[in-house]
Coordinates of C-alpha atoms in Angstrom, one line a residue:
Chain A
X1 CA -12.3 -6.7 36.3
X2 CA -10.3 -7.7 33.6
X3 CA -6.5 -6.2 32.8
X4 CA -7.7 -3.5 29.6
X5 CA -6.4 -4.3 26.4
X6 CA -5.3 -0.7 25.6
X7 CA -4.4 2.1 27.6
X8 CA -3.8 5.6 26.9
X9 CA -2.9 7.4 29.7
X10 CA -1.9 11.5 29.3
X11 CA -1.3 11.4 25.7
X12 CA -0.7 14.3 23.9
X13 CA 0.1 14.6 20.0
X14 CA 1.3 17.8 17.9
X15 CA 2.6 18.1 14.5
X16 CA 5.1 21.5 14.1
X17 CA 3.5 23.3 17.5
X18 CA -0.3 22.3 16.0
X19 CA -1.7 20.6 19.0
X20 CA -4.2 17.7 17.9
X21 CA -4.6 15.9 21.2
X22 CA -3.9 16.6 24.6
X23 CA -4.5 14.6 28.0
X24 CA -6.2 12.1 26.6
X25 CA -6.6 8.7 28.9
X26 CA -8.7 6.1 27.9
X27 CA -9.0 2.2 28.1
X28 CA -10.6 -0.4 26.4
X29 CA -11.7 -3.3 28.1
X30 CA -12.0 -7.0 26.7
X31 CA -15.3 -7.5 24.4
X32 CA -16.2 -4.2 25.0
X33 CA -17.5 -1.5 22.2
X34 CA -16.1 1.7 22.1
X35 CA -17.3 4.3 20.0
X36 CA -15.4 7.7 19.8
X37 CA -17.5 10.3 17.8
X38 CA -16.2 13.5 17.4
X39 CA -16.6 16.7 14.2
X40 CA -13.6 16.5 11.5
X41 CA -10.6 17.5 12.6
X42 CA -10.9 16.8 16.5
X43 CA -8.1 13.9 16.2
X44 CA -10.2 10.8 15.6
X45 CA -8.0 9.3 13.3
X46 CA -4.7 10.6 15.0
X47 CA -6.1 9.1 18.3
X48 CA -6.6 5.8 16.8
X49 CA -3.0 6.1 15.1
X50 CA -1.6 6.3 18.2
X51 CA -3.3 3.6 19.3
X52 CA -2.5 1.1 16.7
X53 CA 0.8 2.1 16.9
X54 CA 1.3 3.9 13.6
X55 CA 2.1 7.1 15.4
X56 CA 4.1 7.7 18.4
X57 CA 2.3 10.9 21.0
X58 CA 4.3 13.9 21.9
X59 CA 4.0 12.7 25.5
X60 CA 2.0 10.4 28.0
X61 CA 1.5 6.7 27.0
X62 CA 0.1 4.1 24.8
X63 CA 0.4 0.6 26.9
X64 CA -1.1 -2.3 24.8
X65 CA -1.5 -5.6 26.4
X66 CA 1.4 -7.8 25.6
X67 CA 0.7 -10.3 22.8
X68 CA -2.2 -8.0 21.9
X69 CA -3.7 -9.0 18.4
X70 CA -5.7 -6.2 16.4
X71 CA -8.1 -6.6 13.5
X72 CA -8.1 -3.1 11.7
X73 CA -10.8 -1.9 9.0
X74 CA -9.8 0.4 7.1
X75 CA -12.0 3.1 5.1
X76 CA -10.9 2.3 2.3
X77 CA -7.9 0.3 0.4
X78 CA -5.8 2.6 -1.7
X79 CA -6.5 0.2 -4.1
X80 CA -6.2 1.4 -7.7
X81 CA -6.6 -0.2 -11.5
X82 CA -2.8 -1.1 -11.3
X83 CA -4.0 -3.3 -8.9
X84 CA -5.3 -7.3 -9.6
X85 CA -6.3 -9.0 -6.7
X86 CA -9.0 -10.9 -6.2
X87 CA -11.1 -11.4 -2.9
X88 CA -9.6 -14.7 -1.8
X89 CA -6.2 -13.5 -2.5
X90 CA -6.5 -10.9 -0.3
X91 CA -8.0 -12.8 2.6
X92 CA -5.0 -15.0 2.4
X93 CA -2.6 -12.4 2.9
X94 CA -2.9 -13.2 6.2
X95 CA -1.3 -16.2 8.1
X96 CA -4.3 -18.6 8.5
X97 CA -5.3 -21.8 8.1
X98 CA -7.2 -23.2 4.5
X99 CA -10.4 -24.0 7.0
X100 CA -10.1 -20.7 8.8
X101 CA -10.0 -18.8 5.5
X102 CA -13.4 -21.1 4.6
X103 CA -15.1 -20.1 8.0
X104 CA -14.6 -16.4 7.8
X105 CA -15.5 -16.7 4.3
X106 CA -19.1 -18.3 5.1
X107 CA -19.5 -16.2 8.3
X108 CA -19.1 -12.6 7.0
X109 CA -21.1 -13.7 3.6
X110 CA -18.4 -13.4 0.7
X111 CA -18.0 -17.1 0.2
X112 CA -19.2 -16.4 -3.5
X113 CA -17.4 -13.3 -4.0
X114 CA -13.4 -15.0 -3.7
X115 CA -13.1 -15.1 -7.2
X116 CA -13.8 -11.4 -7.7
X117 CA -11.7 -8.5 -8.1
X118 CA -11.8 -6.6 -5.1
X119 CA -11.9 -3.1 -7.2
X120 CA -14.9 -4.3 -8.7
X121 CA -16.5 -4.6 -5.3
X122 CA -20.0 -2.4 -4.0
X123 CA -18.8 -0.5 -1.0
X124 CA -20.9 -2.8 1.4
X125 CA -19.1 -5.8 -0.2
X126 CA -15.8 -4.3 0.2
X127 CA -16.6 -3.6 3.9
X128 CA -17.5 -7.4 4.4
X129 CA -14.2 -8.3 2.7
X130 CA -11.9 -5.9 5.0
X131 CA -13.9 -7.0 8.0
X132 CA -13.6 -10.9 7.4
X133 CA -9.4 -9.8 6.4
X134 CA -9.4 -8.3 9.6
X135 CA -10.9 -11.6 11.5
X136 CA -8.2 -13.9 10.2
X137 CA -6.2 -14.7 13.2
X138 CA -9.1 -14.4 16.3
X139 CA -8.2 -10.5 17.0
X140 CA -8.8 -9.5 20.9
X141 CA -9.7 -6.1 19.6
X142 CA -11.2 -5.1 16.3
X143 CA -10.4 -1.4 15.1
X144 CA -12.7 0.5 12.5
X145 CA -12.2 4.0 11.1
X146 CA -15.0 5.4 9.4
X147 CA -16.6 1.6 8.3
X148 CA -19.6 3.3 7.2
X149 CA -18.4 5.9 5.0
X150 CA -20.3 5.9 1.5
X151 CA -22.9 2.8 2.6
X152 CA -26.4 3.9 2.8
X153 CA -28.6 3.5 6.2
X154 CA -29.7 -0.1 5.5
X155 CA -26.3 -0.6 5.0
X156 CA -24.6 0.7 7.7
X157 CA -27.5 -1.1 9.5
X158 CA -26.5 -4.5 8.3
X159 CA -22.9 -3.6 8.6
X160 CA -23.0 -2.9 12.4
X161 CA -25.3 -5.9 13.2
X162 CA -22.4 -8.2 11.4
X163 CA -20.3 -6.7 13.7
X164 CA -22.3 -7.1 17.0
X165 CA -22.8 -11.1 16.0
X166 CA -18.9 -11.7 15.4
X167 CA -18.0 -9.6 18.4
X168 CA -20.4 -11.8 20.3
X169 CA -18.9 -15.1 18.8
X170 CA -15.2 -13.8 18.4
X171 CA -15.2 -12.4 22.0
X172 CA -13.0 -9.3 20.4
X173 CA -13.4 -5.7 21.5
X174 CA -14.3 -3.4 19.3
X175 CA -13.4 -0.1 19.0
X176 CA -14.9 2.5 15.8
X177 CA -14.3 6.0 15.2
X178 CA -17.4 7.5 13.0
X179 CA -19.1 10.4 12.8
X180 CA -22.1 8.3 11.6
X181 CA -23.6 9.2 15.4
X182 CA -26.9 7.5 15.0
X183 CA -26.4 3.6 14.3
X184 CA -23.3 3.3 15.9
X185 CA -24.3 4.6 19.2
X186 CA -27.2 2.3 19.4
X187 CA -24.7 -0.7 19.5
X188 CA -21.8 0.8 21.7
X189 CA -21.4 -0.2 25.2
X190 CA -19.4 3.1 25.8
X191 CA -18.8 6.6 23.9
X192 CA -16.4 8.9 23.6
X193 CA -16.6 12.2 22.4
X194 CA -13.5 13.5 21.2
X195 CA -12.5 17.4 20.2
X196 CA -8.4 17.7 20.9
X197 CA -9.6 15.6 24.3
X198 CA -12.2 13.7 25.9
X199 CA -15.0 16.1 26.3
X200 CA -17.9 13.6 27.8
X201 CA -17.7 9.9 28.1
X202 CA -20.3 7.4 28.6
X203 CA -23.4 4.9 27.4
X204 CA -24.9 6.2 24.1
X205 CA -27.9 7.8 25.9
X206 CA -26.0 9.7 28.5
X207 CA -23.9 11.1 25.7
X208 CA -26.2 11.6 23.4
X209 CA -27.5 14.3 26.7
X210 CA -24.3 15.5 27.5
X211 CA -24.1 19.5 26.8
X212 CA -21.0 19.1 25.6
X213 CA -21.5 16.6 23.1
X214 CA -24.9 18.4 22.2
X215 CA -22.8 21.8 22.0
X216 CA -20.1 20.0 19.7
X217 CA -22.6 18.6 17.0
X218 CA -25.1 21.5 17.5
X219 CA -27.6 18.5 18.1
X220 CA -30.5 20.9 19.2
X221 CA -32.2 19.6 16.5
X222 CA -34.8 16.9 17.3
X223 CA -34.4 15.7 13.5
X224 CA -31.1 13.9 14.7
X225 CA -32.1 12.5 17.5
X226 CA -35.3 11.2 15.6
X227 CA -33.1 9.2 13.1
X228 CA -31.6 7.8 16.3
X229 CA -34.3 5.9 17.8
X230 CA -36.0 5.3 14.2
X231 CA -32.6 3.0 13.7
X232 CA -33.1 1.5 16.9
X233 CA -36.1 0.1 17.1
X234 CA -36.1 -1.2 13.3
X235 CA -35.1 -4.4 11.5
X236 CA -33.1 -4.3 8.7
X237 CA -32.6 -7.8 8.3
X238 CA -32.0 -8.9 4.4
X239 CA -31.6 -5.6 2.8
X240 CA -28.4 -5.4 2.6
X241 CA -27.1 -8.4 1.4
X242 CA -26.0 -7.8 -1.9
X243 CA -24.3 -4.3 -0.4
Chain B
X1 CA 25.7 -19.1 -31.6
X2 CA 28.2 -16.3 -31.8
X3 CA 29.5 -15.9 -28.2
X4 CA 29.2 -11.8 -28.2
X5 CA 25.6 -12.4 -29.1
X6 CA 24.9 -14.6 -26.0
X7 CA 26.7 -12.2 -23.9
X8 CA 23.8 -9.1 -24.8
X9 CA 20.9 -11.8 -25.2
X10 CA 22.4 -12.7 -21.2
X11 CA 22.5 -9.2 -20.5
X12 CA 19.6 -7.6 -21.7
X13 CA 17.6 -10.6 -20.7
X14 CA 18.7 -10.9 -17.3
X15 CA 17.9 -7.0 -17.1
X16 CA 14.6 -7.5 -18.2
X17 CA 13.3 -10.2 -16.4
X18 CA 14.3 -8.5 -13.2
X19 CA 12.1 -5.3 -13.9
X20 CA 9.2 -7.0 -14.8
X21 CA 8.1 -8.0 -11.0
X22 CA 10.0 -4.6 -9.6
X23 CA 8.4 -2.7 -12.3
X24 CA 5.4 -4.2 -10.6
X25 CA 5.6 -3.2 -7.4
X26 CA 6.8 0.3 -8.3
X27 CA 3.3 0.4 -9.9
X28 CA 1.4 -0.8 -7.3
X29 CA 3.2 1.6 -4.7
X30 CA 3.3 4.8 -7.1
X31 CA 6.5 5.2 -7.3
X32 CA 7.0 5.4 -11.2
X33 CA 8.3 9.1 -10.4
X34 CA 11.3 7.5 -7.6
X35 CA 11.9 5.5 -10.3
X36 CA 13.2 8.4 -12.3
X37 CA 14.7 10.1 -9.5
X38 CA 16.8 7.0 -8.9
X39 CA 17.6 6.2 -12.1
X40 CA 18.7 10.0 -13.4
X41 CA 20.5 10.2 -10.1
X42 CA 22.6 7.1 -11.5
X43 CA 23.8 9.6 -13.6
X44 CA 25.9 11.2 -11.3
X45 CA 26.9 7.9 -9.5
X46 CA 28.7 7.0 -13.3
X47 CA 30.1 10.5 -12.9
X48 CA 32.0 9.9 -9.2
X49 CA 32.7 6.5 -10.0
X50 CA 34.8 7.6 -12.7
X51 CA 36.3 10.2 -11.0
X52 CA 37.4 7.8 -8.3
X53 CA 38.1 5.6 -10.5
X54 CA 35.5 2.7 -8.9
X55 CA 33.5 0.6 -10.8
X56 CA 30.1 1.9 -12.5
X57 CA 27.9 0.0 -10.7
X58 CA 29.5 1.0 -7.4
X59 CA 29.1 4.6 -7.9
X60 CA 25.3 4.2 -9.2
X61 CA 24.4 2.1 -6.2
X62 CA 25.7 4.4 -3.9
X63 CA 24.1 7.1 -5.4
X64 CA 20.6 5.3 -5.8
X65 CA 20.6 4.8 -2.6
X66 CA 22.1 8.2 -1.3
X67 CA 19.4 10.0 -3.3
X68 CA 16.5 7.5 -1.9
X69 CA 17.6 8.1 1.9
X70 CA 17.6 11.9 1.0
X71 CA 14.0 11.5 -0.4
X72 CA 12.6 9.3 2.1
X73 CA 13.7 11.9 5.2
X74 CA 12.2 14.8 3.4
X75 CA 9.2 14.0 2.3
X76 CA 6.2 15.7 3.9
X77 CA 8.3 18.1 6.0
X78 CA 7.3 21.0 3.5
X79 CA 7.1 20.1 0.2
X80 CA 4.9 17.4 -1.5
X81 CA 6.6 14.2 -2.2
X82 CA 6.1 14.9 -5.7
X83 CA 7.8 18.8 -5.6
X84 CA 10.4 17.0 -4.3
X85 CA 10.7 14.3 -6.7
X86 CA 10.3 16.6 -9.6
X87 CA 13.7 18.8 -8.1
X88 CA 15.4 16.3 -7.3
X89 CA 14.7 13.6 -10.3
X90 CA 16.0 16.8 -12.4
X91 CA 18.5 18.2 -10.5
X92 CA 20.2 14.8 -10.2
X93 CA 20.3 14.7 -14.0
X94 CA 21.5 18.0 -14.8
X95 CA 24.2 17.8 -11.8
X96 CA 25.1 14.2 -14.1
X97 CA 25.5 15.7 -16.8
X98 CA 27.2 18.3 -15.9
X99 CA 29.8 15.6 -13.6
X100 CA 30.5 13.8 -16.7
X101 CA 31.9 16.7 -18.7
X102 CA 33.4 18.6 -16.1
X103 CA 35.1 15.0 -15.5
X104 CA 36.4 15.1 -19.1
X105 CA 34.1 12.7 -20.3
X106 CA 33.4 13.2 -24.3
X107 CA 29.4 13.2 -25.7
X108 CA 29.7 9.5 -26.8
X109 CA 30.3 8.8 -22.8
X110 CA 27.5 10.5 -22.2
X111 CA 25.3 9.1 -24.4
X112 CA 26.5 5.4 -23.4
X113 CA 25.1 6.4 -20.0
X114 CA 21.7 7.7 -20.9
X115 CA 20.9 5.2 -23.3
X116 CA 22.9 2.3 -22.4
X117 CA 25.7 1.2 -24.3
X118 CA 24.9 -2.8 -23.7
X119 CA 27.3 -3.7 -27.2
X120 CA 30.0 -3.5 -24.9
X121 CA 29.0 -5.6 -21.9
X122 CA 31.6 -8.0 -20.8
X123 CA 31.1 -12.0 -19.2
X124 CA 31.5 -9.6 -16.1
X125 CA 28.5 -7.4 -16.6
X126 CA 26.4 -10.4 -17.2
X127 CA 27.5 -12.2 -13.9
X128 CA 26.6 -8.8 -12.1
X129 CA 23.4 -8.3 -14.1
X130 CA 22.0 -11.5 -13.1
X131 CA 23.6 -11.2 -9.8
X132 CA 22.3 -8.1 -9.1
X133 CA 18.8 -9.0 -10.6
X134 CA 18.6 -12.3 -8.6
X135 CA 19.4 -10.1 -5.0
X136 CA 16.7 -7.7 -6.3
X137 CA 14.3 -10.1 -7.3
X138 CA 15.0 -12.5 -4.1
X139 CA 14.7 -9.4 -2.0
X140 CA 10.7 -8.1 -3.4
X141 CA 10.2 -12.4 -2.9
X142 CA 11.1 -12.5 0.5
X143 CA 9.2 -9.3 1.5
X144 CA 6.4 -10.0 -0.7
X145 CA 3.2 -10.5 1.4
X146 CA 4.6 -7.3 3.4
X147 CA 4.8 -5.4 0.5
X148 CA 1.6 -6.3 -0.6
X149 CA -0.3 -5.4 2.5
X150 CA 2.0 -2.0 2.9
X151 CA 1.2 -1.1 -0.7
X152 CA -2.6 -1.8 0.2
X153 CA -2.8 0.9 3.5
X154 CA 0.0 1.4 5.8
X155 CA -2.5 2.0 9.1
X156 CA -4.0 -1.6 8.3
X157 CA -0.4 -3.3 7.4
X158 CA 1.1 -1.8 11.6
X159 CA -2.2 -2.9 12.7
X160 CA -1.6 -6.6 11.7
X161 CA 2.0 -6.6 12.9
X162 CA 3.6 -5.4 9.6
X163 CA 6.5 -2.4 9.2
X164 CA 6.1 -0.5 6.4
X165 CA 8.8 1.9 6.5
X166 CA 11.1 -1.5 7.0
X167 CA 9.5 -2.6 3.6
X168 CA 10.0 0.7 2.1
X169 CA 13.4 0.1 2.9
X170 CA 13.7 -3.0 1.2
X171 CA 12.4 -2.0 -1.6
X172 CA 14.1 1.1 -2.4
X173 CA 17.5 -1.5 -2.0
X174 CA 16.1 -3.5 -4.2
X175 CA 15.2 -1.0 -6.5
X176 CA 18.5 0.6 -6.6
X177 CA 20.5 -2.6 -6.7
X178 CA 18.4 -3.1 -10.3
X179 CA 19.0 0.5 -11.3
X180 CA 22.9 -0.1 -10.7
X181 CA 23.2 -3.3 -12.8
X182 CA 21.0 -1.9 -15.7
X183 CA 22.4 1.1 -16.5
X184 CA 24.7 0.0 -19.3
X185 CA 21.8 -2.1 -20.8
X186 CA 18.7 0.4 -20.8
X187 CA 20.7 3.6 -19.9
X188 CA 19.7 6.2 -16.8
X189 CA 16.8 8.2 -19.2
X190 CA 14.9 4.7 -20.3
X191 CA 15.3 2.2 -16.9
X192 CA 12.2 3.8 -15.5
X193 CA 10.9 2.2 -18.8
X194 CA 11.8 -1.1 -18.4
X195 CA 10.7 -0.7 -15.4
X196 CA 7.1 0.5 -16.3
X197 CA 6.3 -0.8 -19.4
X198 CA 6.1 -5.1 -19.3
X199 CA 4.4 -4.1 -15.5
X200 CA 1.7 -2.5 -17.2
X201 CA 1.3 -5.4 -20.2
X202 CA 1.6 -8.1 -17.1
X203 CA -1.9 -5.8 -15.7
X204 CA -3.7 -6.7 -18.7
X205 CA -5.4 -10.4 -18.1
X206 CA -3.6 -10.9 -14.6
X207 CA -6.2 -11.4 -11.5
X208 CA -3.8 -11.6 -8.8
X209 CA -0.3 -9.5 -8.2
X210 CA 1.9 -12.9 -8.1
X211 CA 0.1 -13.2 -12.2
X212 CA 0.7 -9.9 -12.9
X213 CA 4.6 -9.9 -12.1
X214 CA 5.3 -13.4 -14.1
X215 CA 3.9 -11.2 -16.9
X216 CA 5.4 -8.4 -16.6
X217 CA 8.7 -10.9 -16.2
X218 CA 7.7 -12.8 -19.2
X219 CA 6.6 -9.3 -21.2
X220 CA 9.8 -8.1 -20.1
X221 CA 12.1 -11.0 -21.6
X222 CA 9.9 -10.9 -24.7
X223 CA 10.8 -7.1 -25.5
X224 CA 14.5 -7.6 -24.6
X225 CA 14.6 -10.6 -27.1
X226 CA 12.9 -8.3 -30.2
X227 CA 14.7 -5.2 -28.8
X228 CA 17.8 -6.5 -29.8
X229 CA 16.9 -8.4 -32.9
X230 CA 15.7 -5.5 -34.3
X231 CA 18.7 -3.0 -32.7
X232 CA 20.7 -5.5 -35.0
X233 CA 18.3 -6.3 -38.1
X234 CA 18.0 -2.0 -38.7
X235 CA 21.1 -0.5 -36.7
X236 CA 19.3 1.3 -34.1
X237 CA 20.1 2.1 -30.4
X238 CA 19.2 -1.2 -28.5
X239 CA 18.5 0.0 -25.4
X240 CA 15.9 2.3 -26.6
X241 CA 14.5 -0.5 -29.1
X242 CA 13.8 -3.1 -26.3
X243 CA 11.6 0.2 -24.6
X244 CA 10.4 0.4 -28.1
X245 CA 9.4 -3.3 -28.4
X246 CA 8.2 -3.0 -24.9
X247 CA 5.6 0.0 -26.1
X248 CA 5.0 -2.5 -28.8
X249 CA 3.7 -5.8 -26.5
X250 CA 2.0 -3.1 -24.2
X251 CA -0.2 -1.6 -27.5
X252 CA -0.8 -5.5 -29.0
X253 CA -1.4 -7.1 -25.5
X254 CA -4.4 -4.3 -24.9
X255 CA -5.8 -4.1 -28.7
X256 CA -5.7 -7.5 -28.5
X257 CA -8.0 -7.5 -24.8
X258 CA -10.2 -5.0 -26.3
X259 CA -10.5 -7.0 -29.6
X260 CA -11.4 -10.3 -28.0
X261 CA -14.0 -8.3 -25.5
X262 CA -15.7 -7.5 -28.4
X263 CA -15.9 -10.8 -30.5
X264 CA -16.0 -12.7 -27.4

């Protein structure tokens, strides 16, 4: 098997005595997806912090393959009125070349959105945008916190399917952190379900099982579930293009 | 043309045009309220700088920079960033103030301080000015994609390779390396002003940031140009009249927007 691209091994993170994650190990493996669910405030965002590098744990290890390149999705931009950029502008704050600006452009649909203000964007547009930012460059693992937030189901539908194709043609990894348990889980290779630590760990399904994950999301409710494999087995295609 | 007038014109100019693009990024990275903390801390740099008898813009930069670094580590640890901006923005001033006059210095020295006293700016202060603007300027330009991104989310900008709190850094030297040179054109209470003021004109009609600071630059240079015409036409302060011509461009500039939205 390939060398992981990321490795956490025994990390532990706490702000002023607060623990907010503790023996956590995990890898993520080349063109691999990697989905870690978990209820606010069990460390999702501070576990991916550590793994991008924008926070250093209390203890244990972060080891990123050398030469690693990540494409990260934010949420959101804290993008305000003061502001002006437009969409092309902000592709190109990124080193590429004119023809891989075009490409990414065309492939993540915003080729007639570079003249816009990105504050005047839908939030599926804006998505598209940070996405095809994030592209610039061939990334070996692309990062996503909360990439649904605020899009509605078709949406999120469309959204996750854009990211299947480019993983496929990219051969990136991806790695998201949602809540949004239903449509991302039907696309992930692997899931995590995170509360302080790793509680259970494994394809969608067997997660979806687990007692622990059930007992975390109080998921006795068929309703949930329902939604689940009503996204799976439905196309989408087309709705969402306009975001 | 008379040569004391060129020296102001040089002075208040060169002032100017530097705070247009900082004043941008100050805007863009909400830090309007540092901006007063810096500046009112100047204060106090004039204050040891005369007690040691070093020059002005020694003191200020020393002090701009002391009250950043002191900013910077605290922030977060229990107060909000803006609690502590708010003290310390205020306390900075007041602990000026009262460094000026327990260092003997009369009210007319403390009023060349807050408002700027640029009628008696020397060759000198215009070769610092423009020094002092071109290292702040050349600074934001060199660092200016990174600041862009780091100003946009700080997660994303580590993701791609960047170092925000490098850039934050940067910035802040570059920010109090303009503060030093213009306090004896604009004065500690009105920098943030000149700082503020042609960024948010250079907003209006601009669609990308490297727009909105030649703008703000030009906006800038326009207001330091009326500022003093006018200081001279009616005998008024001229650091606070370039603010005031500032205000002025700002109010035309977006009547003017709205105006043409209308008809147009």
């Amino acid at each position: 098997m390939s060398r992981p691209l990321v490795n956490l091994s025994g990390v532990r993170l706490s702000f002023d005595g607060v623990q907010v994650l503790h023996d956590v190990d995990m890898e993520i493996r080349p063109s691999e997806i990697v989905t870690i669910v978990g209820p606010n405030g069990s460390g999702k965002s501070s576990l991916l912090k550590c793994l991008i590098g924008a926070l250093v744990p209390s203890s244990g290890t972060v080891a990123r393959k050398i030469g690693l390149k990540i494409g990260y999705v934010p949420q959101k931009l804290s993008l305000d009125a003061a502001f002006p950029i437009t969409v092309g502008r902000f592709l190109r704050l990124r080193d590429g070349t004119a023809r891989a600006y075009k490409e990414i452009e065309k492939r993540v649909g915003i080729e007639r959105l570079v003249e816009r203000q990105l504050s005047e964007l839908s939030g599926g547009q804006l998505q598209r945008v940070l996405l095809g930012h994030a592209l610039i460059g061939q990334p070996d693992l692309l990062v996503l916190d909360e990439a649904s937030q605020g899009l509605d189901q078709p949406a999120v539908a469309g959204f996750y399917r854009l990211i299947d194709e480019v993983r496929h043609e990219f051969g990136c990894a991806v790695l998201m952190v949602s809540h949004d348990l239903h449509v991302v889980m039907s696309a992930s290779d692997r899931v995590l379900c995170l509360n302080g630590h790793i509680c259970c760990e494994g394809t969608p399904s067997v997660v979806s099982e687990a007692p622990e994950y059930r007992r975390l999301f109080g998921l006795g409710t068929e309703g949930a579930l329902a939604l689940y494999r009503h996204e799976h087995d439905h196309s989408h295609a087309g709705v969402e293009q306009d975001g | 043309m008379d040569e004391f007038f060129l020296i102001v014109t040089l002075a208040a100019l060169g002032v100017a045009l530097a705070a247009g693009p900082i004043g941008c990024v100050v805007l863009w990275r909400r830090m309007v309220y540092f901006g007063d903390t810096i500046s009112h801390a100047s204060l106090l740099g004039v204050a040891l700088a005369l007690a040691l008898d070093l020059p002005v813009f020694f003191g200020v930069l020393v002090m701009a920079l002391g009250i950043s670094w002191v900013v910077l580590t605290a922030q977060g640890r229990v107060h909000h960033t803006d609690t502590l901006l708010g003290v310390s923005a205020h306390s900075a001033l007041a602990l000026g103030l009262v460094a000026v006059g327990l260092g003997n210095g009369s009210a007319a020295d403390l009023m060349r301080y807050l408002i700027g006293d640029i009628l008696s700016v020397s060759w000198q202060d215009v070769a610092l000015i423009w020094a002092g603007g071109a290292l702040s300027v050349g600074l934001v330009v060199w660092r200016w994609r990174a600041l862009l991104v780091s100003s946009l989310d700080r997660e994303m900008a580590i993701a791609h390779g960047q170092n925000p709190a490098r850039e934050s850094i940067y910035f802040t030297l570059a920010l109090a390396v303009l503060v030093a040179v213009a306090i004896k054109v604009v004065g500690a209470l009105l920098i943030t002003a000149l700082l503020i003021i042609p960024a948010a004109t250079g907003r209006l009609g601009a669609r990308t940031p490297e727009r909105m600071a030649v703008f703000a630059a030009m906006s800038g240079g326009a207001a330091a140009l009326l500022g003093l015409f006018a200081s001279f036409q009616f005998d008024t302060p001229t650091g606070p009249s370039i603010v005031v011509a500032a205000l002025g461009l700002l109010l035309v500039s977006a009547i003017g927007r709205r105006v043409r939205a209308s008809f147009g």
